[in-house]
Amino acid sequence: QVQVVESGGGLVQAGGSLRLSCAASGRTFSPYFMGWFRQAPGKGREFVAAINRSTGYTIYADSVKGRFTMSRDNAKNTVYLQMNSLKPEDTAVYYCVADERRLGATMSDYWGQGTQVTVSS
């Protein structure tokens, strides 16, 4: 079993930045693909970004392209989501996901508990 733990959420003003971290543990060979989803109040969970931990290849939702950057530190089994130029509409609970096979909006194997990001206007 793989455990996924997020950290780094908080309250920030519009235009500010936050960095989320996500650590995977529990298996000798951690999943190759990790990503971030978010869920705003009253809305469904939406894909934000994902990374292939082996190659560093990343994909992003159109709504965050140019503002969010995902990176990884394989020695720590950790991935990061650097969020810049934050907008109030980025307010949501952000969930980290690890997947054995999929990269993108269908990732679903192992989920973290979520971390709140609130952007004030």
Coordinates of N, CA, C and O in Angstrom, one line a residue:
Q1 N 0.8 -1.2 0.0 CA 0.0 0.0 0.0 C 0.9 1.2 0.0 O 2.0 1.3 0.6
V2 N 0.4 2.3 -0.6 CA 1.1 3.6 -0.7 C 0.4 4.6 0.1 O -0.9 4.7 0.0
Q3 N 1.1 5.3 0.9 CA 0.5 6.5 1.6 C 1.0 7.8 0.9 O 2.1 7.9 0.5
V4 N 0.0 8.7 0.8 CA 0.3 10.0 0.2 C -0.1 11.1 1.2 O -1.2 11.1 1.7
V5 N 0.8 12.0 1.4 CA 0.6 13.0 2.4 C 1.0 14.4 1.8 O 2.1 14.6 1.4
E6 N 0.0 15.3 1.8 CA 0.2 16.6 1.3 C 0.5 17.6 2.5 O 0.1 17.3 3.6
S7 N 1.2 18.7 2.2 CA 1.4 19.8 3.1 C 1.6 21.1 2.3 O 1.9 21.0 1.1
G8 N 1.5 22.2 3.1 CA 1.9 23.5 2.5 C 0.7 24.4 2.1 O 0.9 25.5 1.6
G9 N -0.5 23.9 2.4 CA -1.6 24.8 2.1 C -1.7 26.0 3.1 O -0.9 26.1 4.0
G10 N -2.6 26.9 2.8 CA -2.7 28.1 3.7 C -3.5 29.2 3.0 O -4.2 29.0 2.0
L11 N -3.5 30.3 3.7 CA -4.2 31.5 3.2 C -3.2 32.5 2.6 O -2.1 32.8 3.2
V12 N -3.5 33.0 1.4 CA -2.6 33.9 0.7 C -3.5 34.9 0.0 O -4.6 34.7 -0.4
Q13 N -2.9 36.1 -0.2 CA -3.7 37.1 -1.0 C -3.5 36.9 -2.5 O -2.6 36.3 -3.0
A14 N -4.5 37.4 -3.2 CA -4.5 37.3 -4.7 C -3.1 37.8 -5.2 O -2.7 38.9 -4.7
G15 N -2.6 37.1 -6.2 CA -1.3 37.5 -6.7 C -0.1 36.9 -6.0 O 1.1 37.0 -6.5
G16 N -0.3 36.3 -4.8 CA 0.7 35.7 -4.1 C 1.1 34.3 -4.5 O 0.6 33.8 -5.5
S17 N 1.9 33.6 -3.7 CA 2.4 32.3 -4.1 C 2.3 31.3 -2.9 O 2.4 31.8 -1.8
L18 N 2.2 30.1 -3.2 CA 2.3 29.0 -2.2 C 3.0 27.8 -2.9 O 2.9 27.6 -4.1
R19 N 3.6 27.0 -2.1 CA 4.2 25.7 -2.6 C 3.6 24.6 -1.8 O 3.7 24.5 -0.6
L20 N 3.0 23.6 -2.5 CA 2.5 22.4 -1.9 C 3.5 21.3 -2.1 O 4.2 21.2 -3.1
S21 N 3.5 20.4 -1.1 CA 4.4 19.3 -1.1 C 3.6 18.0 -1.0 O 2.5 18.0 -0.3
C22 N 4.0 16.9 -1.6 CA 3.3 15.7 -1.5 C 4.4 14.6 -1.4 O 5.2 14.4 -2.4
A23 N 4.3 13.8 -0.4 CA 5.3 12.7 -0.2 C 4.6 11.4 -0.2 O 3.5 11.2 0.3
A24 N 5.2 10.5 -1.0 CA 4.6 9.1 -1.1 C 5.5 8.2 -0.3 O 6.8 8.3 -0.4
S25 N 4.9 7.2 0.4 CA 5.7 6.3 1.2 C 5.0 4.9 1.2 O 3.8 4.9 0.9
G26 N 5.7 3.9 1.7 CA 5.0 2.6 2.0 C 5.4 1.5 1.0 O 5.0 0.4 1.2
R27 N 6.1 1.9 -0.1 CA 6.5 0.9 -1.0 C 7.9 1.1 -1.4 O 8.4 2.2 -1.5
T28 N 8.6 0.0 -1.7 CA 10.0 0.2 -2.2 C 10.1 1.0 -3.5 O 10.9 1.8 -3.7
F29 N 9.1 0.6 -4.4 CA 9.1 1.3 -5.7 C 7.8 2.2 -5.7 O 6.7 1.6 -5.9
S30 N 8.0 3.5 -5.5 CA 6.8 4.3 -5.5 C 6.2 4.5 -6.9 O 6.9 4.3 -7.8
P31 N 5.0 4.8 -6.9 CA 4.3 5.0 -8.3 C 5.1 6.0 -9.1 O 5.6 7.0 -8.6
Y32 N 5.1 5.7 -10.4 CA 5.8 6.6 -11.3 C 5.1 8.0 -11.5 O 5.7 9.0 -11.8
F33 N 3.8 8.0 -11.4 CA 3.0 9.1 -11.8 C 2.4 9.7 -10.6 O 1.7 9.0 -9.8
M34 N 2.5 11.0 -10.4 CA 1.9 11.7 -9.3 C 1.3 13.0 -9.8 O 1.7 13.6 -10.8
G35 N 0.2 13.4 -9.2 CA -0.5 14.6 -9.6 C -1.3 15.3 -8.6 O -1.3 14.9 -7.4
W36 N -1.9 16.4 -9.0 CA -2.7 17.2 -8.1 C -4.1 17.5 -8.7 O -4.2 17.7 -9.9
F37 N -5.1 17.3 -7.9 CA -6.4 17.7 -8.2 C -6.9 18.7 -7.2 O -6.3 18.9 -6.1
R38 N -8.0 19.4 -7.4 CA -8.6 20.3 -6.5 C -10.1 20.3 -6.5 O -10.7 19.9 -7.5
Q39 N -10.7 20.6 -5.4 CA -12.1 20.6 -5.3 C -12.5 21.9 -4.5 O -12.2 22.0 -3.3
A40 N -13.2 22.8 -5.2 CA -13.8 24.0 -4.6 C -15.1 23.7 -4.0 O -15.8 22.7 -4.4
P41 N -15.6 24.5 -3.1 CA -16.9 24.2 -2.5 C -18.0 24.2 -3.5 O -18.1 25.0 -4.4
G42 N -18.8 23.1 -3.4 CA -19.9 23.0 -4.3 C -19.6 22.5 -5.7 O -20.5 22.5 -6.6
K43 N -18.3 22.2 -6.0 CA -17.9 21.8 -7.3 C -17.3 20.4 -7.2 O -16.9 19.9 -6.2
G44 N -17.1 19.8 -8.4 CA -16.5 18.5 -8.5 C -15.0 18.6 -8.4 O -14.4 19.7 -8.5
R45 N -14.3 17.5 -8.3 CA -12.9 17.5 -8.2 C -12.3 17.6 -9.6 O -12.8 16.9 -10.6
E46 N -11.3 18.5 -9.8 CA -10.8 18.8 -11.1 C -9.3 18.6 -11.2 O -8.6 18.8 -10.2
F47 N -8.8 18.1 -12.3 CA -7.4 17.9 -12.5 C -6.6 19.2 -12.6 O -7.1 20.2 -13.2
V48 N -5.5 19.2 -11.9 CA -4.6 20.4 -11.9 C -3.3 20.2 -12.7 O -3.0 20.9 -13.6
A49 N -2.6 19.2 -12.3 CA -1.3 19.0 -12.9 C -0.8 17.6 -12.5 O -1.3 17.0 -11.6
A50 N 0.2 17.1 -13.3 CA 0.7 15.7 -13.1 C 2.1 15.7 -13.6 O 2.5 16.4 -14.5
I51 N 2.9 14.7 -13.0 CA 4.3 14.6 -13.4 C 4.7 13.1 -13.5 O 4.2 12.3 -12.7
N52 N 5.5 12.8 -14.5 CA 6.1 11.5 -14.6 C 7.4 11.6 -13.8 O 8.3 12.3 -14.2
R53 N 7.4 10.9 -12.7 CA 8.6 11.0 -11.8 C 9.9 10.5 -12.4 O 11.0 10.9 -12.0
S54 N 9.8 9.6 -13.4 CA 11.0 9.1 -14.0 C 11.6 10.1 -15.0 O 12.8 10.3 -15.0
T55 N 10.7 10.7 -15.8 CA 11.2 11.6 -16.9 C 11.1 13.1 -16.6 O 11.8 13.9 -17.2
G56 N 10.3 13.4 -15.6 CA 10.1 14.8 -15.3 C 9.0 15.5 -16.2 O 8.7 16.7 -16.1
Y57 N 8.4 14.7 -17.1 CA 7.4 15.2 -18.0 C 6.2 15.7 -17.2 O 5.7 15.0 -16.3
T58 N 5.7 16.9 -17.5 CA 4.6 17.4 -16.8 C 3.4 17.8 -17.7 O 3.6 18.1 -18.9
I59 N 2.2 17.8 -17.2 CA 1.0 18.3 -17.9 C 0.2 19.1 -16.9 O 0.3 18.9 -15.7
Y60 N -0.5 20.1 -17.5 CA -1.3 21.0 -16.7 C -2.6 21.3 -17.2 O -2.8 21.2 -18.5
A61 N -3.6 21.6 -16.4 CA -4.9 22.1 -16.8 C -4.7 23.5 -17.4 O -3.8 24.2 -17.0
D62 N -5.5 23.8 -18.4 CA -5.4 25.1 -19.0 C -5.5 26.2 -18.0 O -4.9 27.3 -18.2
S63 N -6.3 26.0 -17.0 CA -6.6 27.1 -16.0 C -5.4 27.5 -15.2 O -5.4 28.5 -14.5
V64 N -4.4 26.6 -15.1 CA -3.2 26.9 -14.3 C -1.9 27.0 -15.1 O -0.8 27.3 -14.6
K65 N -2.0 26.8 -16.4 CA -0.7 26.8 -17.3 C -0.1 28.2 -17.2 O -0.8 29.2 -17.2
G66 N 1.2 28.2 -17.0 CA 1.9 29.5 -16.9 C 2.0 30.0 -15.5 O 2.7 31.0 -15.2
R67 N 1.2 29.5 -14.6 CA 1.1 30.0 -13.2 C 1.6 28.9 -12.2 O 2.3 29.2 -11.2
F68 N 1.3 27.7 -12.5 CA 1.7 26.6 -11.6 C 2.8 25.8 -12.2 O 2.8 25.5 -13.4
T69 N 3.7 25.3 -11.4 CA 4.8 24.4 -11.9 C 4.9 23.2 -10.9 O 5.0 23.4 -9.7
M70 N 5.0 22.0 -11.5 CA 5.1 20.8 -10.8 C 6.6 20.3 -10.9 O 7.1 20.4 -12.1
S71 N 7.1 19.9 -9.8 CA 8.5 19.3 -9.9 C 8.6 18.1 -8.9 O 7.7 17.8 -8.2
R72 N 9.8 17.4 -9.0 CA 9.9 16.3 -8.1 C 11.3 16.2 -7.6 O 12.3 16.7 -8.1
D73 N 11.4 15.5 -6.4 CA 12.7 15.2 -5.8 C 12.6 13.7 -5.5 O 12.0 13.3 -4.5
N74 N 13.1 12.9 -6.4 CA 12.9 11.4 -6.3 C 13.6 10.8 -5.1 O 13.2 9.8 -4.5
A75 N 14.7 11.5 -4.7 CA 15.4 11.0 -3.5 C 14.5 11.1 -2.2 O 14.7 10.3 -1.3
K76 N 13.6 12.0 -2.2 CA 12.7 12.2 -1.1 C 11.3 11.6 -1.4 O 10.4 11.7 -0.6
N77 N 11.1 11.0 -2.6 CA 9.8 10.5 -3.0 C 8.7 11.6 -2.8 O 7.6 11.4 -2.3
T78 N 9.1 12.8 -3.2 CA 8.3 14.0 -3.0 C 8.1 14.8 -4.3 O 9.1 14.9 -5.1
V79 N 6.9 15.3 -4.5 CA 6.6 16.2 -5.6 C 6.1 17.5 -5.0 O 5.6 17.5 -3.9
Y80 N 6.2 18.5 -5.8 CA 5.9 19.9 -5.4 C 5.0 20.5 -6.4 O 5.1 20.2 -7.6
L81 N 4.1 21.4 -5.9 CA 3.3 22.2 -6.8 C 3.6 23.7 -6.4 O 3.1 24.1 -5.4
Q82 N 4.3 24.4 -7.2 CA 4.6 25.8 -7.0 C 3.5 26.6 -7.7 O 3.3 26.5 -8.9
M83 N 2.8 27.4 -6.9 CA 1.6 28.1 -7.4 C 1.9 29.6 -7.3 O 2.0 30.1 -6.2
N84 N 2.0 30.2 -8.4 CA 2.2 31.7 -8.5 C 1.0 32.4 -9.0 O 0.1 31.8 -9.6
S85 N 1.0 33.7 -8.9 CA -0.1 34.5 -9.4 C -1.4 34.0 -9.0 O -2.3 33.8 -9.9
L86 N -1.6 33.6 -7.8 CA -2.8 33.0 -7.3 C -4.0 33.9 -7.4 O -3.9 35.1 -7.2
K87 N -5.2 33.3 -7.8 CA -6.4 34.0 -7.9 C -7.4 33.4 -6.9 O -7.3 32.3 -6.5
P88 N -8.4 34.2 -6.6 CA -9.5 33.7 -5.7 C -10.1 32.4 -6.2 O -10.5 31.6 -5.4
E89 N -10.2 32.3 -7.5 CA -10.8 31.1 -8.0 C -9.9 29.8 -7.9 O -10.4 28.7 -8.2
D90 N -8.7 30.0 -7.4 CA -7.9 28.9 -7.1 C -8.2 28.3 -5.7 O -7.6 27.3 -5.3
T91 N -9.0 29.0 -5.0 CA -9.4 28.5 -3.6 C -10.0 27.1 -3.7 O -11.0 26.9 -4.5
A92 N -9.5 26.2 -3.0 CA -10.0 24.8 -3.1 C -9.2 23.9 -2.1 O -8.2 24.4 -1.5
V93 N -9.7 22.7 -1.9 CA -8.9 21.7 -1.2 C -8.1 21.0 -2.3 O -8.7 20.6 -3.3
Y94 N -6.8 21.0 -2.1 CA -5.9 20.4 -3.1 C -5.5 19.0 -2.7 O -5.1 18.8 -1.5
Y95 N -5.7 18.0 -3.6 CA -5.4 16.6 -3.3 C -4.3 16.1 -4.1 O -4.3 16.4 -5.3
C96 N -3.4 15.4 -3.5 CA -2.3 14.7 -4.2 C -2.7 13.3 -4.5 O -3.4 12.6 -3.7
V97 N -2.4 12.8 -5.7 CA -2.7 11.5 -6.1 C -1.5 10.8 -6.7 O -0.7 11.5 -7.4
A98 N -1.3 9.5 -6.4 CA -0.2 8.7 -7.0 C -0.9 7.6 -7.8 O -1.9 7.0 -7.3
D99 N -0.3 7.3 -8.9 CA -0.9 6.3 -9.8 C 0.1 5.4 -10.4 O 1.2 5.9 -10.8
E100 N -0.2 4.1 -10.5 CA 0.8 3.2 -11.1 C 0.9 3.3 -12.6 O 2.0 3.0 -13.2
R101 N -0.2 3.7 -13.3 CA -0.2 3.6 -14.7 C -0.6 4.8 -15.5 O -0.3 5.0 -16.6
R102 N -1.4 5.7 -14.8 CA -2.0 6.8 -15.5 C -1.4 8.1 -15.2 O -1.0 8.4 -14.0
L103 N -1.4 9.0 -16.2 CA -0.9 10.4 -16.0 C -2.0 11.3 -16.6 O -2.2 11.3 -17.8
G104 N -2.6 12.0 -15.7 CA -3.6 13.0 -16.2 C -4.9 12.9 -15.4 O -4.9 12.5 -14.2
A105 N -6.0 13.3 -16.0 CA -7.3 13.4 -15.3 C -7.9 12.1 -14.8 O -8.8 12.2 -14.0
T106 N -7.4 11.0 -15.2 CA -7.9 9.7 -14.8 C -7.1 9.1 -13.7 O -7.4 7.9 -13.2
M107 N -6.1 9.8 -13.2 CA -5.3 9.2 -12.1 C -6.2 9.0 -10.8 O -7.0 9.8 -10.5
S108 N -6.0 7.8 -10.1 CA -6.9 7.6 -9.0 C -6.4 6.5 -8.0 O -7.2 6.2 -7.1
D109 N -5.2 6.0 -8.2 CA -4.8 4.8 -7.3 C -4.8 5.2 -5.8 O -5.4 4.5 -5.0
Y110 N -4.0 6.2 -5.5 CA -3.8 6.5 -4.0 C -3.9 8.0 -3.8 O -3.3 8.8 -4.5
W111 N -4.8 8.3 -2.9 CA -5.1 9.7 -2.6 C -4.6 10.2 -1.3 O -4.6 9.4 -0.3
G112 N -4.2 11.4 -1.2 CA -3.9 12.1 0.1 C -5.2 12.6 0.7 O -6.3 12.5 0.1
Q113 N -5.0 13.2 1.9 CA -6.2 13.7 2.7 C -6.6 15.1 2.2 O -7.7 15.5 2.6
G114 N -5.8 15.8 1.5 CA -6.1 17.1 1.0 C -5.5 18.2 1.9 O -5.4 18.0 3.1
T115 N -5.3 19.3 1.3 CA -4.8 20.5 2.0 C -5.5 21.7 1.5 O -5.7 21.9 0.3
Q116 N -6.0 22.6 2.4 CA -6.8 23.7 2.0 C -5.9 24.9 1.5 O -4.9 25.2 2.1
V117 N -6.3 25.4 0.4 CA -5.7 26.6 -0.2 C -6.8 27.7 -0.3 O -7.8 27.4 -1.0
T118 N -6.6 28.8 0.3 CA -7.5 29.9 0.3 C -6.8 31.2 -0.2 O -5.8 31.6 0.3
V119 N -7.4 31.7 -1.3 CA -6.8 32.9 -1.9 C -7.8 34.1 -1.7 O -9.0 34.0 -2.2
S120 N -7.4 35.1 -0.9 CA -8.3 36.2 -0.7 C -8.1 37.3 -1.7 O -7.0 37.5 -2.2
S121 N -9.2 38.0 -2.0 CA -9.2 39.1 -3.0 C -8.8 40.4 -2.4 O -8.8 40.6 -1.2

